[in-house]
Tab-separated table of C-alpha atoms in Angstrom:
chain	number	residue	atom	x	y	z
Y	284	MET	CA	208.400	121.615	84.117
Y	285	ALA	CA	210.041	118.352	83.459
Y	286	ALA	CA	212.754	118.520	80.564
Y	287	LYS	CA	211.582	117.471	77.201
Y	288	ARG	CA	213.201	113.886	76.301
Y	289	LYS	CA	214.504	113.006	72.499
Y	290	ARG	CA	213.171	110.305	70.584
Y	291	GLY	CA	216.334	108.555	70.488
Y	292	ALA	CA	217.283	109.105	74.163
Y	293	LEU	CA	215.501	106.384	75.290
Y	294	ALA	CA	216.578	103.733	72.675
Y	295	ALA	CA	220.527	104.764	72.996
Y	296	GLY	CA	219.999	103.855	76.795
Y	297	LYS	CA	218.213	100.613	76.287
Y	298	ALA	CA	221.297	100.318	73.583
Y	299	LYS	CA	223.683	100.707	76.107
Y	300	ARG	CA	222.732	98.219	78.805
Y	301	ALA	CA	222.304	95.449	76.334
Y	302	ARG	CA	225.190	92.816	76.518
Y	303	SER	CA	225.832	90.510	74.001
Y	304	ALA	CA	224.845	87.079	74.323
Y	305	PRO	CA	227.523	84.636	75.185
Y	306	SER	CA	228.911	81.741	72.531
Y	307	ALA	CA	228.381	78.564	72.661
Y	308	GLY	CA	232.218	77.968	74.232
Y	309	GLU	CA	231.544	80.248	76.616
Y	310	ALA	CA	229.748	79.234	80.558
Y	311	LEU	CA	226.855	80.326	81.949
Y	312	PRO	CA	226.807	81.732	85.621
Y	313	GLU	CA	225.627	79.365	88.391
Y	314	GLY	CA	221.828	79.957	88.817
Y	315	GLY	CA	220.674	79.145	85.653
Y	316	PRO	CA	220.664	81.718	82.397
Y	317	PRO	CA	221.092	85.704	82.536
Y	318	GLN	CA	217.957	87.521	83.367
Y	319	GLU	CA	219.322	90.817	81.981
Y	320	HIS	CA	217.068	92.369	78.849
Y	321	GLY	CA	217.634	91.575	75.449
Y	322	VAL	CA	218.697	87.970	76.108
Y	323	PRO	CA	216.650	84.520	74.756
Y	324	PRO	CA	215.844	82.263	78.488
Y	325	GLN	CA	217.658	78.945	78.376
Y	326	GLU	CA	214.531	76.417	76.491
Y	327	TYR	CA	214.738	72.829	78.614
Y	328	SER	CA	213.777	69.663	77.531
Y	329	ILE	CA	210.464	68.213	78.575
Y	330	PRO	CA	211.379	64.470	79.544
Y	331	PRO	CA	209.094	62.098	77.282
Y	332	PRO	CA	205.545	60.358	78.330
Y	333	VAL	CA	206.158	56.994	80.247
Y	334	SER	CA	204.676	54.985	77.639
Y	335	GLN	CA	206.718	56.035	74.727
Y	336	GLY	CA	204.627	53.650	72.408
Y	337	LYS	CA	201.793	54.907	70.152
Y	338	TRP	CA	198.375	55.301	70.444
Y	339	LYS	CA	196.884	53.247	67.521
Y	340	ASN	CA	193.271	52.066	68.372
Y	341	LYS	CA	191.674	54.886	68.780
Y	342	GLU	CA	188.447	53.805	70.420
Y	343	ARG	CA	186.355	56.276	71.763
Y	344	VAL	CA	183.021	55.652	73.396
Y	345	LEU	CA	179.739	58.389	74.075
Y	346	ILE	CA	178.415	57.877	77.253
Y	347	PHE	CA	175.362	60.183	77.978
Y	348	SER	CA	171.317	59.710	78.959
Y	349	SER	CA	167.992	60.858	77.867
Y	350	ARG	CA	166.026	63.518	79.999
Y	351	GLY	CA	164.032	61.961	83.402
Y	352	ILE	CA	167.109	59.914	84.504
Y	353	ASN	CA	167.094	59.667	88.910
Y	354	PHE	CA	169.900	60.233	90.990
Y	355	ARG	CA	171.302	56.794	90.907
Y	356	THR	CA	171.319	56.442	86.909
Y	357	ARG	CA	172.974	60.010	87.329
Y	358	HIS	CA	176.063	58.933	89.677
Y	359	LEU	CA	176.221	55.612	88.115
Y	360	MET	CA	176.872	57.693	84.094
Y	361	GLN	CA	178.926	59.671	86.542
Y	362	ASP	CA	181.507	56.723	87.937
Y	363	LEU	CA	181.588	54.401	83.783
Y	364	ARG	CA	183.122	58.581	82.582
Y	365	THR	CA	185.274	58.291	85.640
Y	366	LEU	CA	186.292	54.833	84.988
Y	367	MET	CA	186.523	54.949	81.057
Y	368	PRO	CA	189.352	57.513	80.098
Y	369	HIS	CA	188.727	56.736	76.661
Y	370	SER	CA	184.645	58.122	77.215
Y	371	LYS	CA	183.149	61.508	75.928
Y	372	ALA	CA	180.365	63.317	77.537
Y	373	ASP	CA	177.171	64.996	76.206
Y	374	THR	CA	174.387	66.796	76.873
Y	375	LYS	CA	171.169	65.054	78.054
Y	376	MET	CA	169.083	63.967	74.804
Y	377	ASP	CA	165.209	64.573	74.268
Y	378	ARG	CA	162.732	62.351	74.823
Y	379	LYS	CA	160.624	63.014	71.608
Y	380	ASP	CA	164.057	62.514	69.189
Y	381	GLN	CA	164.157	58.767	67.745
Y	382	LEU	CA	167.168	56.836	68.818
Y	383	PHE	CA	168.669	56.742	64.903
Y	384	VAL	CA	169.260	60.450	65.963
Y	385	ILE	CA	172.328	59.409	68.131
Y	386	ASN	CA	174.769	57.968	65.242
Y	387	GLU	CA	174.461	61.593	64.031
Y	388	VAL	CA	175.520	62.718	67.770
Y	389	CYS	CA	178.720	60.132	67.871
Y	390	GLU	CA	179.572	60.939	64.254
Y	391	MET	CA	179.931	64.621	65.718
Y	392	LYS	CA	181.329	63.959	68.539
Y	393	ASN	CA	184.202	61.943	66.868
Y	394	CYS	CA	183.400	58.709	68.416
Y	395	ASN	CA	182.848	54.977	67.616
Y	396	LYS	CA	180.953	53.244	70.728
Y	397	CYS	CA	177.776	54.416	72.349
Y	398	ILE	CA	176.162	53.906	76.323
Y	399	PHE	CA	172.959	54.804	76.162
Y	400	PHE	CA	170.651	55.382	79.083
Y	401	GLU	CA	167.418	55.626	78.680
Y	402	ALA	CA	164.831	56.179	81.229
Y	403	LYS	CA	160.610	55.527	81.316
Y	404	LYS	CA	157.859	56.364	83.741
Y	405	LYS	CA	161.008	57.891	85.766
Y	406	GLN	CA	161.212	53.695	87.277
Y	407	ASP	CA	162.289	51.712	84.377
Y	408	LEU	CA	166.174	52.575	83.208
Y	409	TYR	CA	167.208	50.820	79.774
Y	410	MET	CA	171.414	50.497	78.776
Y	411	TRP	CA	172.081	50.452	74.736
Y	412	LEU	CA	175.212	48.915	74.113
Y	413	SER	CA	176.482	50.082	70.432
Y	414	ASN	CA	178.913	49.932	67.543
Y	415	THR	CA	178.115	53.192	65.276
Y	416	PRO	CA	177.044	53.686	62.603
Y	417	GLN	CA	177.065	49.826	61.773
Y	418	GLY	CA	176.197	47.803	64.336
Y	419	PRO	CA	174.989	45.929	66.137
Y	420	SER	CA	173.761	46.848	69.321
Y	421	ALA	CA	172.511	45.634	72.452
Y	422	LYS	CA	169.315	46.586	74.687
Y	423	PHE	CA	169.337	45.477	78.575
Y	424	LEU	CA	167.195	46.384	81.041
Y	425	VAL	CA	169.763	47.881	83.946
Y	426	GLN	CA	168.571	46.540	87.683
Y	427	ASN	CA	170.033	46.645	91.257
Y	428	VAL	CA	172.093	49.754	90.694
Y	429	HIS	CA	174.701	50.995	93.232
Y	430	THR	CA	177.373	53.216	92.595
Y	431	LEU	CA	181.447	54.446	93.822
Y	432	ALA	CA	179.768	56.798	96.635
Y	433	GLU	CA	178.345	54.069	98.965
Y	434	LEU	CA	179.704	53.256	102.104
Y	435	LYS	CA	180.380	49.489	101.677
Y	436	MET	CA	182.910	49.743	98.330
Y	437	THR	CA	186.249	49.751	100.381
Y	438	GLY	CA	188.147	49.680	97.490
Y	439	ASN	CA	190.369	52.485	95.265
Y	440	CYS	CA	192.092	52.507	92.188
Y	441	LEU	CA	194.443	54.731	90.167
Y	442	ARG	CA	192.467	57.054	88.186
Y	443	GLY	CA	192.754	56.352	84.653
Y	444	SER	CA	194.441	53.060	84.612
Y	445	ARG	CA	193.372	50.086	82.317
Y	446	PRO	CA	190.475	47.929	83.640
Y	447	LEU	CA	191.819	43.370	83.297
Y	448	LEU	CA	188.477	42.195	81.879
Y	449	SER	CA	186.937	38.432	83.231
Y	450	PHE	CA	184.857	36.660	81.570
Y	451	ASP	CA	182.269	34.127	82.771
Y	452	PRO	CA	182.782	30.781	80.536
Y	453	MET	CA	179.343	30.898	79.291
Y	454	PHE	CA	180.615	34.046	76.998
Y	455	ASP	CA	182.442	30.863	74.837
Y	456	ARG	CA	179.587	28.289	74.926
Y	457	GLU	CA	176.498	30.985	73.328
Y	458	PRO	CA	176.693	32.382	70.331
Y	459	HIS	CA	174.386	36.155	71.381
Y	460	TYR	CA	177.060	35.584	74.428
Y	461	ALA	CA	180.196	35.718	72.259
Y	462	LEU	CA	178.851	38.535	70.526
Y	463	LEU	CA	178.545	40.858	73.875
Y	464	LYS	CA	181.149	39.820	74.765
Y	465	GLU	CA	183.590	41.084	72.050
Y	466	LEU	CA	181.337	44.124	72.568
Y	467	PHE	CA	182.344	44.407	75.759
Y	468	ILE	CA	185.470	44.753	75.030
Y	469	GLN	CA	185.257	47.200	72.324
Y	470	ILE	CA	183.330	49.325	74.769
Y	471	PHE	CA	185.117	49.079	78.775
Y	472	SER	CA	189.024	47.925	77.780
Y	473	THR	CA	191.470	51.197	78.188
Y	474	PRO	CA	192.768	51.245	74.754
Y	475	GLN	CA	196.800	51.059	75.128
Y	476	TYR	CA	198.911	53.972	74.871
Y	477	HIS	CA	195.791	56.473	74.977
Y	478	PRO	CA	197.151	59.663	76.858
Y	479	LYS	CA	194.769	59.842	78.954
Y	480	SER	CA	195.540	56.335	79.962
Y	481	GLN	CA	197.995	55.377	83.449
Y	482	PRO	CA	200.360	52.262	81.938
Y	483	PHE	CA	199.351	50.341	85.189
Y	484	VAL	CA	196.647	47.714	85.368
Y	485	ASP	CA	195.132	47.679	89.285
Y	486	HIS	CA	191.833	46.396	89.119
Y	487	VAL	CA	189.158	44.429	87.324
Y	488	PHE	CA	185.883	44.466	85.609
Y	489	THR	CA	184.026	40.730	85.787
Y	490	PHE	CA	181.019	40.020	83.843
Y	491	THR	CA	179.267	36.758	84.954
Y	492	ILE	CA	176.237	35.016	84.503
Y	493	THR	CA	173.792	34.103	87.094
Y	494	ASP	CA	169.658	33.491	85.970
Y	495	GLU	CA	169.708	34.514	83.120
Y	496	ARG	CA	171.558	37.996	83.594
Y	497	ILE	CA	174.826	39.362	83.511
Y	498	TRP	CA	176.123	40.522	86.796
Y	499	PHE	CA	178.782	43.468	86.743
Y	500	ARG	CA	181.353	44.023	89.074
Y	501	ASN	CA	184.616	45.987	89.763
Y	502	TYR	CA	187.613	44.777	91.912
Y	503	GLN	CA	190.689	46.231	93.278
Y	504	ILE	CA	193.450	44.029	92.529
Y	505	ILE	CA	195.541	44.428	95.908
Y	506	GLU	CA	199.165	43.898	95.295
Y	507	GLU	CA	200.183	42.577	98.344
Y	508	ASP	CA	198.612	39.309	98.484
Y	509	ALA	CA	196.860	39.394	94.762
Y	510	SER	CA	193.432	39.729	96.631
Y	511	LEU	CA	190.878	41.471	95.458
Y	512	VAL	CA	188.469	44.207	96.981
Y	513	GLU	CA	185.018	45.668	95.411
Y	514	ILE	CA	185.762	49.133	94.092
Y	515	GLY	CA	181.925	49.881	92.547
Y	516	PRO	CA	179.677	50.734	90.876
Y	517	ARG	CA	177.316	47.912	90.735
Y	518	PHE	CA	174.635	46.853	88.364
Y	519	VAL	CA	172.655	43.824	87.129
Y	520	LEU	CA	172.218	43.874	83.363
Y	521	ASN	CA	168.853	42.324	81.590
Y	522	LEU	CA	169.314	41.348	77.862
Y	523	ILE	CA	166.164	42.104	76.231
Y	524	LYS	CA	167.444	42.060	72.335
Y	525	ILE	CA	170.257	42.238	69.820
Y	526	PHE	CA	169.693	44.463	66.527
Y	527	GLN	CA	172.488	44.130	63.516
Y	528	GLY	CA	172.231	48.022	63.551
Y	529	SER	CA	173.064	50.663	65.229
Y	530	PHE	CA	170.154	51.153	67.987
Y	531	GLY	CA	167.522	49.696	65.610
Y	532	GLY	CA	167.586	47.110	62.514
Y	533	PRO	CA	166.390	43.580	62.411
Y	534	THR	CA	167.217	41.399	65.410
Y	535	LEU	CA	169.742	38.789	66.287
Y	536	TYR	CA	168.145	37.905	68.712
Y	537	GLU	CA	165.768	38.002	71.571
Y	538	ASN	CA	165.583	36.843	75.036
Y	539	PRO	CA	162.925	34.290	75.908
Y	540	HIS	CA	162.952	34.844	79.035
Y	541	TYR	CA	163.130	38.649	79.933
Y	542	GLN	CA	159.831	39.740	81.210
Y	543	SER	CA	159.158	43.319	81.129
Y	544	PRO	CA	158.659	45.469	84.614
Y	545	ASN	CA	154.940	46.496	83.535
Y	546	MET	CA	154.121	42.646	83.089
Y	547	HIS	CA	156.006	41.846	86.440
Y	548	ARG	CA	154.264	44.808	88.192
Y	549	ARG	CA	150.947	43.827	86.850
Y	550	LEU	CA	151.273	40.192	88.408
Y	551	ILE	CA	152.315	41.556	91.726
Y	552	ARG	CA	149.240	43.447	91.514
Y	553	LEU	CA	146.842	40.655	90.944
Y	554	SER	CA	148.821	38.484	93.332
Y	555	VAL	CA	147.568	41.070	96.212
Y	556	ALA	CA	143.844	41.321	94.745
Y	557	ALA	CA	143.623	37.665	94.341
Y	558	LYS	CA	144.734	37.192	97.754
Y	559	PHE	CA	141.971	39.863	99.033
Y	560	ARG	CA	139.272	38.038	97.032
Y	561	GLU	CA	140.690	34.959	98.653
Y	562	LYS	CA	139.637	36.024	102.000
Y	563	GLN	CA	136.618	37.469	100.759
Y	564	GLN	CA	135.364	34.412	99.824
Y	565	VAL	CA	135.907	32.549	103.182
Y	566	LYS	CA	134.357	35.497	105.162
Y	567	GLU	CA	131.197	34.356	103.057
Y	568	VAL	CA	131.564	31.477	103.653
Y	569	GLN	CA	131.785	31.130	107.467
Y	570	LYS	CA	128.671	33.371	107.309
Y	571	ILE	CA	126.535	30.861	105.420
Y	572	LYS	CA	127.409	28.327	107.711
Y	573	LYS	CA	125.915	30.890	110.495
Y	574	LYS	CA	122.795	31.566	108.951
Y	575	GLY	CA	122.655	27.881	108.059
Y	576	THR	CA	119.611	25.786	109.479
Y	577	LYS	CA	120.910	23.449	112.467
Y	578	VAL	CA	120.174	20.114	112.041
Y	579	LEU	CA	117.760	18.417	115.436
Y	580	VAL	CA	118.995	15.852	117.822
Y	581	GLU	CA	117.102	13.856	119.066
Y	582	GLU	CA	116.389	13.630	122.487
Y	583	ASP	CA	117.906	11.274	124.923
Y	584	PRO	CA	115.578	9.608	127.395
Y	585	THR	CA	118.431	9.347	129.725
Y	586	GLU	CA	119.116	12.430	130.699
Y	587	VAL	CA	116.139	12.649	133.221
Y	588	VAL	CA	117.889	10.196	135.013
Y	589	PHE	CA	119.694	11.950	137.895
Y	590	GLU	CA	117.297	15.145	137.385
Y	591	THR	CA	115.395	15.341	140.909
Y	592	PRO	CA	112.333	17.536	140.674
Y	593	ALA	CA	111.949	20.816	142.696
Y	594	GLU	CA	109.247	20.598	146.397
Y	595	GLU	CA	106.383	22.948	145.242
Y	596	LYS	CA	105.733	25.799	147.608
Y	597	PRO	CA	102.459	27.415	147.822
Y	598	VAL	CA	101.545	30.867	145.762
Y	599	GLU	CA	101.013	33.776	148.392
Y	600	ILE	CA	99.569	37.037	147.069
Y	601	GLN	CA	100.482	39.959	149.526
Y	602	LEU	CA	97.534	41.657	149.822
Y	603	VAL	CA	98.532	45.268	151.862
Y	604	LYS	CA	100.888	47.238	150.710
Y	605	PRO	CA	104.542	46.689	152.831
Y	606	GLU	CA	105.377	49.861	154.701
Y	607	SER	CA	107.979	52.005	152.656
Y	608	LYS	CA	111.231	52.375	154.320
Y	609	PRO	CA	112.894	55.936	155.807
Y	610	ILE	CA	115.630	56.833	153.252
Y	611	VAL	CA	118.262	58.331	156.022
Y	612	LYS	CA	122.013	58.885	154.805
Y	613	ASP	CA	122.953	59.119	158.344
Y	614	LYS	CA	122.967	56.259	160.390
Y	615	LYS	CA	123.083	57.263	163.897
Y	616	LYS	CA	119.952	59.633	162.284
Y	617	LEU	CA	118.820	55.937	161.519
Y	618	ARG	CA	119.397	54.532	165.073
Y	619	LYS	CA	117.779	57.099	166.441
Y	620	ILE	CA	114.097	56.307	164.386
Y	621	GLN	CA	114.707	52.952	164.754
Y	622	ARG	CA	114.422	53.662	169.256
Y	623	LYS	CA	111.663	55.544	168.805
Y	624	LYS	CA	110.060	53.227	167.312
Y	625	GLN	CA	110.639	50.607	169.800
Y	626	LYS	CA	109.814	53.160	172.768
Y	627	LYS	CA	106.668	53.424	171.045
Y	628	LEU	CA	105.942	49.633	170.714
Y	629	PHE	CA	107.049	49.308	174.552
Y	630	ARG	CA	104.149	51.707	175.697
Y	631	THR	CA	101.631	50.624	173.320
Y	632	GLU	CA	101.986	47.000	175.062
Y	633	GLY	CA	101.974	48.370	178.621
């Protein structure tokens, strides 16, 4: 049996092995701090971050959607979260919930801006941009969506880098566009010295107004020749209304050129039905023309000038039934029968 150890034996052994920590004047051996037990490791100072400034602009954007969105909208939402390091995500909202509930969700997530994608009829996509909880907010119809994953988007930028915002000159001429410009600046611009951002500027967000719509593009800035290469995503925003409050309230502006997707689909159906109806009417008119009475043309007396009457032949009536010809398939047998008949005729004549 193993011998029993005393209680103080282990503590005494540890005390013998322990060494005193080196004083401030003594130098540490090469290879770092000592690895013996009882000596605390040397503390190393972590270098400060690249940006020495203070994060003052505490803008946080909540990006989420309602239930019923398709795969393209889901990828677009994920691309915006990737490009905006100051964004936050949340679970999908139920369709039955009212939109003003989003203000409470933003308050719980500590966000003061919101991008909400609302899907209807599994084919129409609407985007809400809002300054919560005071407002204003704007509702858009999203069209022509293309995501980062498409092959034609060949550009690439540093993840978390801060973008430049480029606006069309039209944004400074109209008051409702000026309001949207300020809303875009506060939502899409990454705050300076944000913890998740990088202190580089290597891509541009462009907002262009064409055909009463806002066209969003994202380009990479190439350092060599300062040319632009598209990164994505890209989409078109068709403005519907601008509200004074967040997700509701009095209407500040309503787009007179906006046409709802339901009305657009209805006009397409009516145009197709009108073409079909026109074809049917053309067919009915042709049938009526064919059934109509023909106009009788008077006889021309000069038509008979060059006509020569045919010779009249006497009518012959055959009283005797013609002899039936034997049906013979073999030509040799037919010839033999003809020869026999000729021989009979010669005998009778002789």
